[in-house]
Amino acid sequence: MNILSPIKEEVIEKLTVGTRVLISGVIYTARDAAHYRLIQALDKGGKLPFDLEGQTLYYMGPSPARPGQVIGSAGPTTSSRMDIYTPRLLAAGIRAMIGKGSRSPEVREAIKKYKAVYLVTIGGAGALLAKSIKQAEVIAYEDLGAEAIMRLTVENFPAIVANDIYGQDLFEQGKAKYQKGRK
Amino acid sequence: MKEIKTSAITQAIARLCQEANFGLGEDVLSALKQAQKTEQSPLGREVLSQLIENARIAQEERRPLCQDCGTAVVFLEIGQEIHITGGDLNAAVKEGVRQGYAEGYLRKAMVSQPFSSRINTKDNTPPVIHAEIVAGDKLKITVMPKGGGAENMSRLAMLMPSDGRQGIIDLVVKTVDDAGGNSCPPLIIGMGIGGTAEKAMLLAKKALLRKVAQPNPDPEIAELEKEILAQVNALGIGPMGFGGNTTALAVHAEVMPTHITSLPVAVNLQCHSARHKEAIL
């Protein structure tokens, strides 16, 4: 399924666990250090580096681009490190997240509550995923280096729905299907 | 006495840091290809084929296999017959890592003061160096860029001797199960059994350097590796945790004697981006 980011609510409603998507449009990178700063800015009522409303976050810190490249390798990092910050960011307007690995019960609850979606892509396929990134620009927290917030323009960026607004979980379902013996 | 200049060591390490980050070993690639034939989940098979495609692109474009270019873990086997000249060996290794990560456009991931300031050192130093003196007149250098995702899911347990073989199996299976998709399966599972706490973990890490799926020469240990692999793959976690029967490509266990009161067991997880390259000077 081809989708545009920011992802509209009526599209999020159609994204059920296991759906394969190709994302085009704008996404923002943020890892732990950037999440911490975003939360601090929200706490202080300070200015945010971009309007969070409806936006998509990609948990990713790229390797440096060689001259002439848009970006270096650009695969996902482990999402669970962001779990502690995520419900707050969903409350503040974020509607989609891209990462790797499963989420906490609190995050899954918040995904249902705020009608958001968690997508996963392939960890360790950073060279391949970089091909779908057409533009990259650091927009905030440049001092964090690879952890700075970047605005990425992507075309047909591949991902899979891992948590949907209906409370389903790709990891639980996948494991249950292929587990042998003790169930 | 054979002399090796520190400048040659720096140069070798700078090259190995890049080669390791751009190219997956043939053994890893063939294990991934083999898994494509046995993986039951269509999505799992697709993940495996994308990993193989990723490795092709990385090699061709000299682009890192993974944006996490790791902590630079450097193993030195220093022949006792050689004399290293031209300055401090540790400084030469560190300089090699600095040069390699800069020249290769590799991501710098080391932070100072791990529990407070966490400021990026900006050149991926310091490396973690494991040096040992061995017989002979060669210097063997192995560079292993170790990604954070799998390293974070590693475990050490000081089991009771009465826990025995079953205790070891239970520990490894639980470690892999708890890690789920976070450790980027399919994994290579490094195990160190025996010694002391720190020695067990070092054995586990060194076990990851073995050619993928080459069994331990001791039949009893090889049998343990086989049994753990079967149990881990029965968990259903699969490639990237999306479900499937390929949660691990191999289990490598190294064993050594231990104290009468002890049964140390270390589990060091390696993601599918199992990178290491070596050189002999």
Short mmCIF file of C-alpha atoms in Angstrom, two decimals:
data_model
loop_
_atom_site.label_atom_id
_atom_site.label_comp_id
_atom_site.label_asym_id
_atom_site.label_seq_id
_atom_site.Cartn_x
_atom_site.Cartn_y
_atom_site.Cartn_z
CA MET A 1 0.00 0.00 0.00
CA ASN A 2 1.42 3.40 -0.98
CA ILE A 3 0.95 6.07 1.68
CA LEU A 4 1.88 9.70 2.14
CA SER A 5 3.52 11.15 5.24
CA PRO A 6 2.22 13.03 7.20
CA ILE A 7 -0.29 10.16 7.34
CA LYS A 8 -3.94 11.21 7.42
CA GLU A 9 -6.30 9.82 10.04
CA GLU A 10 -8.43 7.98 7.49
CA VAL A 11 -5.29 6.22 6.25
CA ILE A 12 -4.18 5.30 9.77
CA GLU A 13 -7.54 3.60 10.25
CA LYS A 14 -6.74 1.31 7.30
CA LEU A 15 -3.29 0.36 8.55
CA THR A 16 -3.63 -2.98 10.28
CA VAL A 17 -0.84 -5.18 11.61
CA GLY A 18 1.20 -6.84 8.88
CA THR A 19 0.21 -4.33 6.18
CA ARG A 20 3.21 -3.53 3.97
CA VAL A 21 3.52 0.12 3.14
CA LEU A 22 5.71 2.27 0.91
CA ILE A 23 5.95 5.72 2.46
CA SER A 24 6.51 8.88 0.46
CA GLY A 25 6.69 12.41 1.80
CA VAL A 26 8.30 13.96 4.85
CA ILE A 27 9.49 12.21 8.00
CA TYR A 28 11.62 13.47 10.90
CA THR A 29 14.45 11.58 12.58
CA ALA A 30 14.73 11.47 16.37
CA ARG A 31 16.59 9.15 18.72
CA ASP A 32 16.82 9.10 22.54
CA ALA A 33 18.81 12.31 22.95
CA ALA A 34 16.47 14.29 20.65
CA HIS A 35 13.41 12.81 22.39
CA TYR A 36 14.77 13.99 25.72
CA ARG A 37 15.17 17.50 24.37
CA LEU A 38 11.71 17.54 22.79
CA ILE A 39 10.18 16.52 26.14
CA GLN A 40 12.21 19.20 27.92
CA ALA A 41 10.94 21.79 25.44
CA LEU A 42 7.35 20.62 25.98
CA ASP A 43 7.83 20.78 29.77
CA LYS A 44 9.11 24.32 29.63
CA GLY A 45 6.49 25.38 27.12
CA GLY A 46 9.38 26.34 24.88
CA LYS A 47 9.48 26.44 21.13
CA LEU A 48 9.63 23.10 19.37
CA PRO A 49 11.95 22.72 16.38
CA PHE A 50 9.02 21.64 14.19
CA ASP A 51 5.25 21.38 14.49
CA LEU A 52 4.58 17.84 15.78
CA GLU A 53 0.95 17.78 14.65
CA GLY A 54 0.30 14.71 12.50
CA GLN A 55 3.99 14.07 11.85
CA THR A 56 6.00 10.86 11.49
CA LEU A 57 9.15 10.13 13.50
CA TYR A 58 11.88 7.78 12.31
CA TYR A 59 14.13 6.41 15.06
CA MET A 60 17.34 6.69 13.12
CA GLY A 61 20.79 8.26 13.30
CA PRO A 62 22.58 7.88 9.95
CA SER A 63 26.21 7.30 9.17
CA PRO A 64 27.80 10.37 7.52
CA ALA A 65 27.11 10.99 3.83
CA ARG A 66 30.06 10.73 1.47
CA PRO A 67 30.48 13.72 -0.85
CA GLY A 68 27.66 13.55 -3.38
CA GLN A 69 25.45 11.29 -1.27
CA VAL A 70 22.15 12.42 0.29
CA ILE A 71 22.78 10.37 3.42
CA GLY A 72 24.97 7.50 4.62
CA SER A 73 23.42 4.26 5.87
CA ALA A 74 20.05 4.89 7.41
CA GLY A 75 18.35 1.95 9.14
CA PRO A 76 16.20 1.99 12.29
CA THR A 77 17.39 1.85 15.89
CA THR A 78 15.69 -0.03 18.76
CA SER A 79 12.36 1.67 19.46
CA SER A 80 11.95 0.52 23.06
CA ARG A 81 14.50 3.11 24.19
CA MET A 82 11.98 5.74 23.13
CA ASP A 83 9.02 4.09 24.95
CA ILE A 84 9.34 6.27 28.02
CA TYR A 85 8.93 9.44 25.91
CA THR A 86 6.44 8.22 23.31
CA PRO A 87 3.03 8.63 25.03
CA ARG A 88 3.89 12.27 25.70
CA LEU A 89 4.83 12.91 22.08
CA LEU A 90 1.69 11.19 20.82
CA ALA A 91 -0.32 13.47 23.14
CA ALA A 92 1.54 16.39 21.58
CA GLY A 93 0.57 15.44 18.02
CA ILE A 94 2.92 12.77 16.62
CA ARG A 95 0.88 10.21 14.68
CA ALA A 96 3.37 7.70 13.26
CA MET A 97 6.68 6.18 14.31
CA ILE A 98 9.14 4.02 12.41
CA GLY A 99 11.70 1.88 14.20
CA LYS A 100 12.61 -1.70 15.03
CA GLY A 101 11.52 -4.06 17.79
CA SER A 102 8.43 -4.18 19.99
CA ARG A 103 6.86 -1.44 22.13
CA SER A 104 5.77 -1.26 25.78
CA PRO A 105 2.14 -1.80 26.88
CA GLU A 106 1.97 1.96 27.66
CA VAL A 107 2.97 2.88 24.12
CA ARG A 108 0.54 0.38 22.60
CA GLU A 109 -2.23 1.87 24.73
CA ALA A 110 -1.28 5.40 23.65
CA ILE A 111 -1.28 4.31 19.98
CA LYS A 112 -4.92 3.23 20.39
CA LYS A 113 -5.86 6.31 22.37
CA TYR A 114 -4.39 8.85 19.97
CA LYS A 115 -5.10 6.92 16.77
CA ALA A 116 -1.48 6.57 15.77
CA VAL A 117 0.56 3.83 14.10
CA TYR A 118 3.90 2.14 14.79
CA LEU A 119 5.75 0.88 11.75
CA VAL A 120 8.86 -1.24 11.61
CA THR A 121 11.52 -1.59 8.99
CA ILE A 122 14.56 -3.83 8.70
CA GLY A 123 17.32 -3.24 11.22
CA GLY A 124 20.75 -3.66 9.70
CA ALA A 125 19.57 -2.85 6.18
CA GLY A 126 20.85 0.70 6.34
CA ALA A 127 22.53 0.72 2.93
CA LEU A 128 19.35 -0.52 1.24
CA LEU A 129 16.99 1.84 3.12
CA ALA A 130 19.16 4.86 2.28
CA LYS A 131 18.09 4.38 -1.36
CA SER A 132 14.56 5.57 -0.49
CA ILE A 133 15.78 8.81 1.10
CA LYS A 134 15.89 11.60 -1.47
CA GLN A 135 16.62 14.65 0.68
CA ALA A 136 18.03 15.08 4.18
CA GLU A 137 18.49 18.26 6.18
CA VAL A 138 19.42 18.80 9.82
CA ILE A 139 16.76 21.06 11.35
CA ALA A 140 17.55 20.95 15.08
CA TYR A 141 20.02 19.93 17.78
CA GLU A 142 22.96 19.87 15.39
CA ASP A 143 25.33 19.46 18.37
CA LEU A 144 23.98 15.91 18.80
CA GLY A 145 25.76 14.81 15.63
CA ALA A 146 24.15 11.61 14.31
CA GLU A 147 21.37 12.13 16.86
CA ALA A 148 20.31 15.55 15.52
CA ILE A 149 16.77 15.93 14.18
CA MET A 150 16.69 15.70 10.38
CA ARG A 151 13.86 16.33 7.96
CA LEU A 152 13.90 13.57 5.38
CA THR A 153 12.06 13.43 2.08
CA VAL A 154 11.41 9.79 1.28
CA GLU A 155 10.08 7.94 -1.75
CA ASN A 156 8.63 4.47 -1.41
CA PHE A 157 10.31 3.88 1.93
CA PRO A 158 9.39 0.29 2.89
CA ALA A 159 7.84 -0.50 6.28
CA ILE A 160 5.39 -2.88 7.93
CA VAL A 161 2.62 -2.03 10.40
CA ALA A 162 3.60 -3.41 13.82
CA ASN A 163 1.04 -1.75 16.16
CA ASP A 164 -2.30 -0.45 14.95
CA ILE A 165 -5.20 1.50 16.47
CA TYR A 166 -7.00 -1.81 17.03
CA GLY A 167 -4.44 -2.95 19.61
CA GLN A 168 -2.81 -5.63 17.48
CA ASP A 169 0.92 -6.46 17.64
CA LEU A 170 3.02 -7.88 14.79
CA PHE A 171 5.62 -9.40 17.11
CA GLU A 172 3.06 -11.28 19.24
CA GLN A 173 1.18 -12.52 16.22
CA GLY A 174 4.32 -13.57 14.33
CA LYS A 175 5.76 -15.39 17.30
CA ALA A 176 2.51 -17.19 18.13
CA LYS A 177 2.27 -18.41 14.55
CA TYR A 178 5.76 -19.91 14.36
CA GLN A 179 6.40 -20.94 17.98
CA LYS A 180 6.83 -24.68 18.47
CA GLY A 181 6.16 -26.75 21.55
CA ARG A 182 5.28 -24.65 24.60
CA LYS A 183 2.49 -22.24 23.71
CA MET B 1 63.87 -10.32 16.79
CA LYS B 2 61.13 -9.30 14.32
CA GLU B 3 60.17 -5.67 14.55
CA ILE B 4 56.72 -4.26 13.78
CA LYS B 5 56.25 -0.51 13.60
CA THR B 6 53.23 1.01 15.30
CA SER B 7 52.55 2.97 12.09
CA ALA B 8 51.91 -0.33 10.29
CA ILE B 9 49.48 -1.32 13.04
CA THR B 10 47.61 1.98 12.75
CA GLN B 11 47.36 1.57 8.99
CA ALA B 12 46.10 -2.01 9.24
CA ILE B 13 43.45 -1.09 11.79
CA ALA B 14 42.19 1.88 9.76
CA ARG B 15 41.74 -0.45 6.77
CA LEU B 16 40.10 -3.25 8.80
CA CYS B 17 37.56 -0.86 10.40
CA GLN B 18 36.36 0.04 6.90
CA GLU B 19 36.48 -3.45 5.37
CA ALA B 20 34.52 -4.86 8.29
CA ASN B 21 31.82 -2.20 8.01
CA PHE B 22 31.40 -2.53 4.25
CA GLY B 23 31.58 -6.27 3.75
CA LEU B 24 29.80 -9.21 5.32
CA GLY B 25 31.91 -12.38 5.56
CA GLU B 26 31.22 -15.17 3.06
CA ASP B 27 30.32 -17.43 5.99
CA VAL B 28 27.59 -15.02 7.17
CA LEU B 29 26.25 -14.57 3.64
CA SER B 30 26.06 -18.28 3.00
CA ALA B 31 24.31 -18.81 6.36
CA LEU B 32 21.73 -16.17 5.36
CA LYS B 33 21.26 -17.86 1.98
CA GLN B 34 20.86 -21.25 3.64
CA ALA B 35 18.25 -19.76 6.00
CA GLN B 36 16.25 -18.49 3.00
CA LYS B 37 15.70 -22.14 2.07
CA THR B 38 14.53 -23.23 5.52
CA GLU B 39 12.62 -20.16 6.78
CA GLN B 40 8.88 -20.91 6.87
CA SER B 41 7.56 -17.36 7.09
CA PRO B 42 7.21 -15.53 3.75
CA LEU B 43 7.90 -12.22 5.51
CA GLY B 44 10.92 -13.80 7.20
CA ARG B 45 12.25 -14.95 3.82
CA GLU B 46 11.78 -11.47 2.46
CA VAL B 47 13.77 -9.98 5.35
CA LEU B 48 16.59 -12.44 4.64
CA SER B 49 16.67 -11.55 0.95
CA GLN B 50 16.74 -7.84 1.77
CA LEU B 51 19.69 -8.41 4.10
CA ILE B 52 21.55 -10.16 1.29
CA GLU B 53 20.69 -7.29 -1.07
CA ASN B 54 21.81 -4.79 1.60
CA ALA B 55 25.19 -6.55 1.81
CA ARG B 56 25.60 -6.30 -1.96
CA ILE B 57 24.86 -2.56 -1.97
CA ALA B 58 27.16 -1.93 1.00
CA GLN B 59 30.07 -3.71 -0.65
CA GLU B 60 29.54 -2.05 -4.03
CA GLU B 61 29.11 1.47 -2.73
CA ARG B 62 31.44 1.22 0.26
CA ARG B 63 28.51 2.28 2.39
CA PRO B 64 28.22 0.82 5.91
CA LEU B 65 26.13 -2.36 6.15
CA CYS B 66 24.42 -0.76 9.13
CA GLN B 67 24.36 2.86 10.26
CA ASP B 68 25.44 1.53 13.66
CA CYS B 69 29.13 1.11 12.87
CA GLY B 70 29.61 -0.13 16.38
CA THR B 71 32.08 0.04 19.17
CA ALA B 72 35.44 -0.86 17.63
CA VAL B 73 36.44 -4.03 19.45
CA VAL B 74 40.04 -4.86 18.61
CA PHE B 75 41.67 -8.22 19.37
CA LEU B 76 45.45 -8.38 19.30
CA GLU B 77 47.31 -11.67 19.40
CA ILE B 78 50.89 -10.61 19.93
CA GLY B 79 53.55 -13.21 19.17
CA GLN B 80 56.08 -13.29 21.98
CA GLU B 81 58.96 -13.16 19.49
CA ILE B 82 58.08 -9.74 18.11
CA HIS B 83 59.17 -6.30 19.16
CA ILE B 84 56.78 -3.40 18.60
CA THR B 85 58.59 -0.13 17.92
CA GLY B 86 57.69 3.48 17.19
CA GLY B 87 55.56 4.41 20.16
CA ASP B 88 52.70 3.28 22.34
CA LEU B 89 50.75 0.28 21.02
CA ASN B 90 47.42 1.30 22.53
CA ALA B 91 47.76 4.78 21.07
CA ALA B 92 48.51 3.25 17.66
CA VAL B 93 45.35 1.13 17.82
CA LYS B 94 43.27 4.12 18.87
CA GLU B 95 44.71 6.21 16.02
CA GLY B 96 43.86 3.43 13.55
CA VAL B 97 40.24 3.45 14.70
CA ARG B 98 40.11 7.25 14.49
CA GLN B 99 41.47 7.23 10.93
CA GLY B 100 39.33 4.31 9.78
CA TYR B 101 36.06 5.81 11.02
CA ALA B 102 36.89 9.20 9.53
CA GLU B 103 38.09 7.94 6.12
CA GLY B 104 35.24 5.44 5.78
CA TYR B 105 32.46 7.90 6.64
CA LEU B 106 31.51 5.54 9.44
CA ARG B 107 29.21 6.65 12.23
CA LYS B 108 30.90 7.74 15.44
CA ALA B 109 28.97 6.27 18.32
CA MET B 110 31.14 6.45 21.43
CA VAL B 111 30.09 8.74 24.27
CA SER B 112 32.20 9.80 27.23
CA GLN B 113 30.97 9.33 30.82
CA PRO B 114 28.29 6.70 30.17
CA PHE B 115 25.83 7.64 32.95
CA SER B 116 25.81 11.44 32.88
CA SER B 117 27.17 13.79 30.24
CA ARG B 118 27.29 11.19 27.43
CA ILE B 119 29.17 13.52 25.10
CA ASN B 120 30.09 12.02 21.75
CA THR B 121 33.87 11.66 21.45
CA LYS B 122 33.37 12.40 17.71
CA ASP B 123 35.96 9.93 16.42
CA ASN B 124 34.56 6.61 17.70
CA THR B 125 37.43 6.22 20.14
CA PRO B 126 38.34 4.76 22.48
CA PRO B 127 38.26 1.25 21.06
CA VAL B 128 37.88 -1.75 23.35
CA ILE B 129 41.20 -3.61 23.11
CA HIS B 130 41.76 -7.24 24.07
CA ALA B 131 45.46 -8.07 23.83
CA GLU B 132 47.07 -11.39 24.57
CA ILE B 133 50.57 -12.73 24.24
CA VAL B 134 50.81 -15.88 22.16
CA ALA B 135 53.62 -18.06 20.82
CA GLY B 136 55.28 -17.13 17.54
CA ASP B 137 56.51 -14.07 15.66
CA LYS B 138 53.28 -12.69 14.20
CA LEU B 139 50.81 -10.03 15.21
CA LYS B 140 47.21 -10.96 14.46
CA ILE B 141 44.76 -8.08 14.48
CA THR B 142 41.00 -8.57 14.39
CA VAL B 143 38.60 -5.64 14.23
CA MET B 144 34.99 -6.33 15.21
CA PRO B 145 32.60 -3.38 14.95
CA LYS B 146 29.97 -4.37 17.54
CA GLY B 147 26.53 -2.80 17.21
CA GLY B 148 24.62 -1.66 20.28
CA GLY B 149 21.27 -3.38 19.68
CA ALA B 150 22.51 -6.93 20.16
CA GLU B 151 25.23 -6.06 22.68
CA ASN B 152 22.57 -4.50 24.95
CA MET B 153 20.70 -7.80 25.14
CA SER B 154 23.74 -9.80 26.34
CA ARG B 155 23.73 -11.54 29.72
CA LEU B 156 26.09 -12.94 32.33
CA ALA B 157 24.91 -15.39 34.97
CA MET B 158 26.90 -17.02 37.73
CA LEU B 159 24.89 -20.26 37.83
CA MET B 160 25.01 -22.86 40.58
CA PRO B 161 27.03 -25.93 39.60
CA SER B 162 23.83 -27.92 40.26
CA ASP B 163 22.06 -25.91 37.53
CA GLY B 164 24.20 -27.85 35.07
CA ARG B 165 23.54 -28.26 31.37
CA GLN B 166 19.81 -27.54 31.60
CA GLY B 167 20.51 -24.31 33.50
CA ILE B 168 22.76 -23.16 30.68
CA ILE B 169 20.15 -23.97 28.01
CA ASP B 170 17.41 -22.17 29.96
CA LEU B 171 19.57 -19.06 30.37
CA VAL B 172 20.40 -18.77 26.68
CA VAL B 173 16.85 -19.43 25.51
CA LYS B 174 15.48 -16.83 27.95
CA THR B 175 18.11 -14.28 26.90
CA VAL B 176 17.16 -14.65 23.24
CA ASP B 177 13.44 -14.65 24.05
CA ASP B 178 13.71 -11.46 26.13
CA ALA B 179 15.68 -9.78 23.36
CA GLY B 180 12.94 -10.53 20.80
CA GLY B 181 13.33 -8.38 17.70
CA ASN B 182 15.50 -5.80 19.47
CA SER B 183 18.75 -7.65 18.90
CA CYS B 184 18.21 -7.78 15.10
CA PRO B 185 17.78 -11.52 14.56
CA PRO B 186 18.78 -13.80 12.93
CA LEU B 187 21.51 -13.89 15.55
CA ILE B 188 24.79 -15.55 16.10
CA ILE B 189 24.87 -16.53 19.75
CA GLY B 190 28.26 -16.38 21.45
CA MET B 191 28.58 -18.31 24.71
CA GLY B 192 31.35 -18.51 27.26
CA ILE B 193 31.09 -21.20 29.91
CA GLY B 194 33.52 -21.47 32.82
CA GLY B 195 36.49 -19.39 33.95
CA THR B 196 35.53 -16.33 36.00
CA ALA B 197 32.88 -13.67 35.38
CA GLU B 198 34.98 -11.52 33.04
CA LYS B 199 36.66 -14.47 31.34
CA ALA B 200 33.31 -16.07 30.52
CA MET B 201 32.17 -12.91 28.72
CA LEU B 202 35.43 -12.62 26.81
CA LEU B 203 35.07 -16.25 25.70
CA ALA B 204 31.53 -15.49 24.55
CA LYS B 205 32.72 -12.54 22.51
CA LYS B 206 35.60 -14.49 20.99
CA ALA B 207 33.19 -17.30 20.10
CA LEU B 208 31.57 -14.81 17.69
CA LEU B 209 34.78 -14.72 15.66
CA ARG B 210 34.46 -18.39 14.76
CA LYS B 211 33.32 -19.16 11.22
CA VAL B 212 29.51 -19.17 11.30
CA ALA B 213 28.01 -22.56 12.16
CA GLN B 214 31.36 -24.28 12.50
CA PRO B 215 30.79 -26.51 15.54
CA ASN B 216 33.03 -26.66 18.60
CA PRO B 217 35.56 -29.48 18.05
CA ASP B 218 34.48 -31.11 21.34
CA PRO B 219 31.46 -33.33 20.50
CA GLU B 220 29.78 -32.71 23.88
CA ILE B 221 29.93 -28.94 23.39
CA ALA B 222 28.91 -29.25 19.72
CA GLU B 223 25.84 -31.20 20.87
CA LEU B 224 24.98 -28.43 23.36
CA GLU B 225 25.31 -25.81 20.60
CA LYS B 226 23.00 -27.83 18.37
CA GLU B 227 20.37 -28.32 21.06
CA ILE B 228 20.34 -24.62 21.99
CA LEU B 229 20.05 -23.62 18.33
CA ALA B 230 17.03 -25.88 17.89
CA GLN B 231 15.33 -24.51 21.01
CA VAL B 232 16.03 -20.90 20.13
CA ASN B 233 14.63 -21.41 16.64
CA ALA B 234 11.51 -23.00 18.14
CA LEU B 235 10.74 -19.71 19.92
CA GLY B 236 9.13 -18.37 16.74
CA ILE B 237 10.77 -14.93 16.94
CA GLY B 238 12.16 -15.12 13.40
CA PRO B 239 14.02 -12.57 11.26
CA MET B 240 13.68 -9.09 12.85
CA GLY B 241 11.14 -10.57 15.30
CA PHE B 242 8.39 -10.67 12.65
CA GLY B 243 7.83 -14.39 13.30
CA GLY B 244 9.59 -17.37 11.81
CA ASN B 245 11.90 -20.27 12.49
CA THR B 246 15.20 -18.48 11.87
CA THR B 247 15.89 -16.67 15.14
CA ALA B 248 19.56 -17.68 15.13
CA LEU B 249 21.96 -18.78 12.42
CA ALA B 250 24.37 -20.42 14.83
CA VAL B 251 25.36 -20.99 18.44
CA HIS B 252 29.07 -20.88 19.22
CA ALA B 253 30.12 -21.98 22.71
CA GLU B 254 33.60 -21.82 24.20
CA VAL B 255 34.29 -23.67 27.42
CA MET B 256 37.10 -23.59 29.97
CA PRO B 257 37.72 -24.96 33.47
CA THR B 258 36.24 -23.09 36.43
CA HIS B 259 36.30 -22.93 40.23
CA ILE B 260 34.70 -25.71 42.34
CA THR B 261 31.92 -23.34 43.45
CA SER B 262 31.17 -21.78 40.06
CA LEU B 263 29.36 -22.15 36.76
CA PRO B 264 29.76 -18.80 34.97
CA VAL B 265 27.75 -18.53 31.74
CA ALA B 266 28.01 -15.52 29.45
CA VAL B 267 25.81 -14.90 26.42
CA ASN B 268 27.00 -12.32 23.92
CA LEU B 269 24.51 -11.74 21.14
CA GLN B 270 25.57 -10.81 17.63
CA CYS B 271 23.07 -9.35 15.18
CA HIS B 272 22.93 -10.60 11.58
CA SER B 273 25.33 -7.79 10.65
CA ALA B 274 28.16 -9.96 12.01
CA ARG B 275 31.17 -7.90 11.05
CA HIS B 276 34.82 -8.70 11.68
CA LYS B 277 37.96 -8.61 9.60
CA GLU B 278 41.49 -9.69 10.43
CA ALA B 279 45.05 -9.14 9.29
CA ILE B 280 48.35 -10.77 10.18
CA LEU B 281 51.50 -8.62 10.32
#
